[in-house]
Coordinates of C-alpha atoms in Angstrom, one line a residue:
M156 CA 8.2 -84.4 -53.2
S157 CA 11.0 -82.4 -54.9
S158 CA 13.7 -80.1 -53.5
E159 CA 12.2 -77.3 -55.3
T160 CA 9.2 -77.1 -53.0
E161 CA 11.2 -76.9 -49.9
G162 CA 13.4 -73.9 -50.9
G163 CA 10.9 -72.4 -53.3
D164 CA 13.4 -72.2 -55.8
F165 CA 11.7 -73.3 -59.2
H166 CA 13.4 -73.8 -62.6
E167 CA 12.2 -71.0 -64.9
M168 CA 10.0 -73.4 -67.1
R169 CA 8.5 -74.7 -63.9
E170 CA 8.1 -71.3 -62.0
P171 CA 4.2 -70.9 -61.2
R172 CA 2.6 -67.9 -62.1
I173 CA -0.9 -66.2 -61.6
E174 CA -2.9 -66.7 -64.7
K175 CA -6.0 -64.6 -63.1
V176 CA -7.7 -63.7 -60.2
V177 CA -11.5 -63.7 -60.1
V178 CA -13.3 -61.7 -57.3
H179 CA -16.8 -62.5 -57.1
M180 CA -19.8 -61.0 -55.2
G181 CA -23.2 -62.9 -55.0
V182 CA -25.8 -60.4 -53.9
G183 CA -28.7 -62.4 -54.9
Q184 CA -31.0 -59.8 -56.4
G185 CA -30.6 -56.9 -58.7
G186 CA -31.5 -53.3 -57.7
V187 CA -29.9 -51.1 -55.3
E188 CA -27.9 -54.0 -53.4
L189 CA -26.3 -55.1 -56.8
A190 CA -25.3 -51.6 -57.5
N191 CA -23.9 -50.9 -54.3
G192 CA -21.9 -54.5 -54.5
E193 CA -20.5 -53.4 -58.1
E194 CA -19.2 -50.0 -56.7
I195 CA -17.8 -51.8 -53.7
L196 CA -15.9 -54.4 -56.3
Q197 CA -14.8 -51.5 -58.4
E198 CA -13.3 -49.6 -55.5
V199 CA -11.5 -52.9 -54.0
T200 CA -10.1 -54.1 -57.2
G201 CA -9.8 -50.9 -59.3
Q202 CA -11.6 -52.4 -62.2
D203 CA -15.0 -52.1 -63.6
S204 CA -17.2 -55.3 -62.8
V205 CA -19.3 -57.6 -64.9
R206 CA -23.0 -58.6 -63.8
T207 CA -23.4 -62.0 -63.4
T208 CA -27.0 -63.3 -64.1
A209 CA -28.9 -66.6 -62.6
K210 CA -28.4 -69.8 -64.9
E211 CA -31.6 -71.2 -63.8
T212 CA -35.0 -70.5 -62.1
E213 CA -34.9 -71.0 -58.2
P214 CA -38.6 -70.5 -57.2
E215 CA -37.6 -70.8 -53.4
F216 CA -35.4 -67.7 -53.7
N217 CA -37.7 -65.7 -56.0
I218 CA -35.0 -65.7 -58.7
R219 CA -35.6 -66.3 -62.3
E220 CA -33.5 -67.5 -65.0
G221 CA -31.6 -64.4 -66.4
D222 CA -32.1 -62.2 -63.4
P223 CA -28.9 -60.4 -62.4
I224 CA -27.8 -61.8 -58.9
G225 CA -24.1 -60.8 -58.7
A226 CA -21.1 -59.2 -60.2
K227 CA -17.3 -60.2 -60.7
V228 CA -14.0 -58.9 -61.7
T229 CA -11.1 -60.6 -63.5
L230 CA -7.8 -59.4 -62.7
R231 CA -4.7 -60.4 -64.5
D232 CA -0.8 -59.5 -64.2
E233 CA 0.1 -56.5 -61.9
N234 CA -3.6 -55.9 -60.9
A235 CA -3.9 -59.6 -60.0
E236 CA -0.7 -59.4 -57.9
E237 CA -1.4 -56.2 -56.2
F238 CA -5.0 -57.4 -55.2
L239 CA -3.5 -60.6 -53.7
E240 CA -1.1 -58.6 -51.7
T241 CA -3.8 -56.7 -50.2
A242 CA -6.4 -59.8 -49.8
L243 CA -4.1 -62.5 -48.7
P244 CA -3.2 -60.9 -45.3
L245 CA -7.1 -60.6 -44.3
V246 CA -7.5 -64.2 -44.4
D247 CA -6.2 -67.8 -43.0
L248 CA -5.4 -69.9 -46.0
S249 CA -5.4 -73.6 -45.5
A250 CA -4.0 -76.4 -47.9
T251 CA -7.6 -77.8 -48.2
Q252 CA -8.5 -74.6 -50.2
F253 CA -6.0 -75.5 -52.8
D254 CA -7.2 -78.3 -55.7
D255 CA -5.3 -80.8 -57.4
T256 CA -3.9 -78.4 -60.1
G257 CA -2.7 -75.6 -57.9
N258 CA -5.7 -73.3 -57.9
F259 CA -7.3 -71.9 -54.7
S260 CA -10.1 -70.0 -53.4
F261 CA -11.0 -68.1 -50.2
G262 CA -13.6 -65.8 -49.1
V263 CA -13.4 -62.3 -47.5
E264 CA -16.6 -62.1 -45.0
E265 CA -16.5 -58.2 -44.9
H266 CA -15.6 -55.7 -47.4
T267 CA -14.8 -53.4 -44.8
E268 CA -11.7 -55.4 -44.2
F269 CA -9.8 -53.9 -46.9
P270 CA -7.9 -50.6 -46.1
S271 CA -9.9 -48.4 -48.7
Q272 CA -13.4 -49.4 -47.3
E273 CA -15.1 -48.1 -44.3
Y274 CA -18.5 -49.0 -42.7
D275 CA -21.5 -47.3 -44.2
P276 CA -24.9 -48.1 -42.6
T277 CA -26.8 -47.5 -45.7
I278 CA -25.0 -49.8 -47.5
G279 CA -24.3 -52.7 -45.1
I280 CA -21.8 -55.3 -45.3
Y281 CA -20.9 -57.4 -48.5
G282 CA -18.5 -60.4 -48.7
L283 CA -16.3 -61.5 -51.4
D284 CA -15.1 -64.7 -53.1
V285 CA -11.7 -64.9 -54.4
T286 CA -10.5 -67.5 -56.8
V287 CA -6.8 -67.7 -57.8
N288 CA -5.8 -69.6 -61.0
L289 CA -2.0 -70.6 -61.1
V290 CA -0.2 -72.1 -64.1
R291 CA 3.1 -73.0 -65.0
P292 CA 4.7 -71.9 -68.6
G293 CA 3.5 -74.4 -71.3
Y294 CA -0.1 -74.8 -70.0
R295 CA -1.6 -73.3 -73.1
V296 CA -0.7 -76.5 -74.9
A297 CA -3.6 -78.4 -73.4
K298 CA -6.0 -75.2 -74.0
R299 CA -4.9 -74.3 -77.6
D300 CA -7.5 -75.1 -80.7
K301 CA -5.1 -76.7 -82.8
A302 CA -2.8 -79.5 -81.9
S303 CA -3.7 -79.5 -78.3
R304 CA -1.9 -82.1 -76.1
P305 CA -2.2 -83.0 -72.5
I306 CA 0.1 -81.6 -70.0
P307 CA 2.7 -84.3 -68.8
S308 CA 2.1 -85.4 -65.3
G309 CA 5.5 -84.2 -64.1
H310 CA 4.7 -80.9 -65.4
R311 CA 1.5 -80.2 -63.9
L312 CA 1.2 -77.9 -60.9
D313 CA 0.3 -79.7 -57.6
V314 CA -0.6 -78.5 -54.1
E315 CA 2.9 -78.4 -52.6
D316 CA 4.2 -76.4 -55.4
A317 CA 1.3 -73.9 -55.3
V318 CA 1.5 -73.4 -51.5
A319 CA 5.3 -72.9 -51.8
F320 CA 4.6 -70.1 -54.4
V321 CA 2.1 -68.5 -52.3
E322 CA 4.0 -68.5 -49.2
N323 CA 7.2 -67.3 -50.9
T324 CA 5.5 -64.8 -53.1
F325 CA 3.0 -63.0 -50.8
D326 CA 4.7 -63.8 -47.2
V327 CA 1.7 -65.5 -46.0
E328 CA 1.5 -68.8 -43.7
V329 CA -0.6 -71.6 -45.3
E330 CA -1.9 -73.9 -42.7
Q331 CA -1.4 -77.9 -43.5

């Protein structure tokens, strides 16, 4: 596409940045398992977690609407970058994990892969889902309440630019 994706050098108003990173752990039930999951999330991310609840009743899984079933943490700025520097080397990224607007998600199968975590037979093993939201400067134009406007197609973040940003910033290889 453009020459800026090949070298990874972007104009300052086209330089992608991390808006937020959401780390989610779906446990499926409350109680001790959820408390363990929240503790693991806090240790891995360095922030307190927020409980997530079921949006609808699922009788097959014995879950009622409003039951606590998971926990999540939203990281921004330096915290988000530090977490990604730790988490990205643990996984293999593929270009298919990126959406049309440059956001991407990946999973970490075992929390014990993080350097600060060790296996404890009384706790077990938990997996994490990580969603990364990338934006360019000026994206807020589409989100603001007053005088919102669509982002021009030439300024929208695409898969190629997002992959180049992730590869250059975090020194990881994204499979094509």
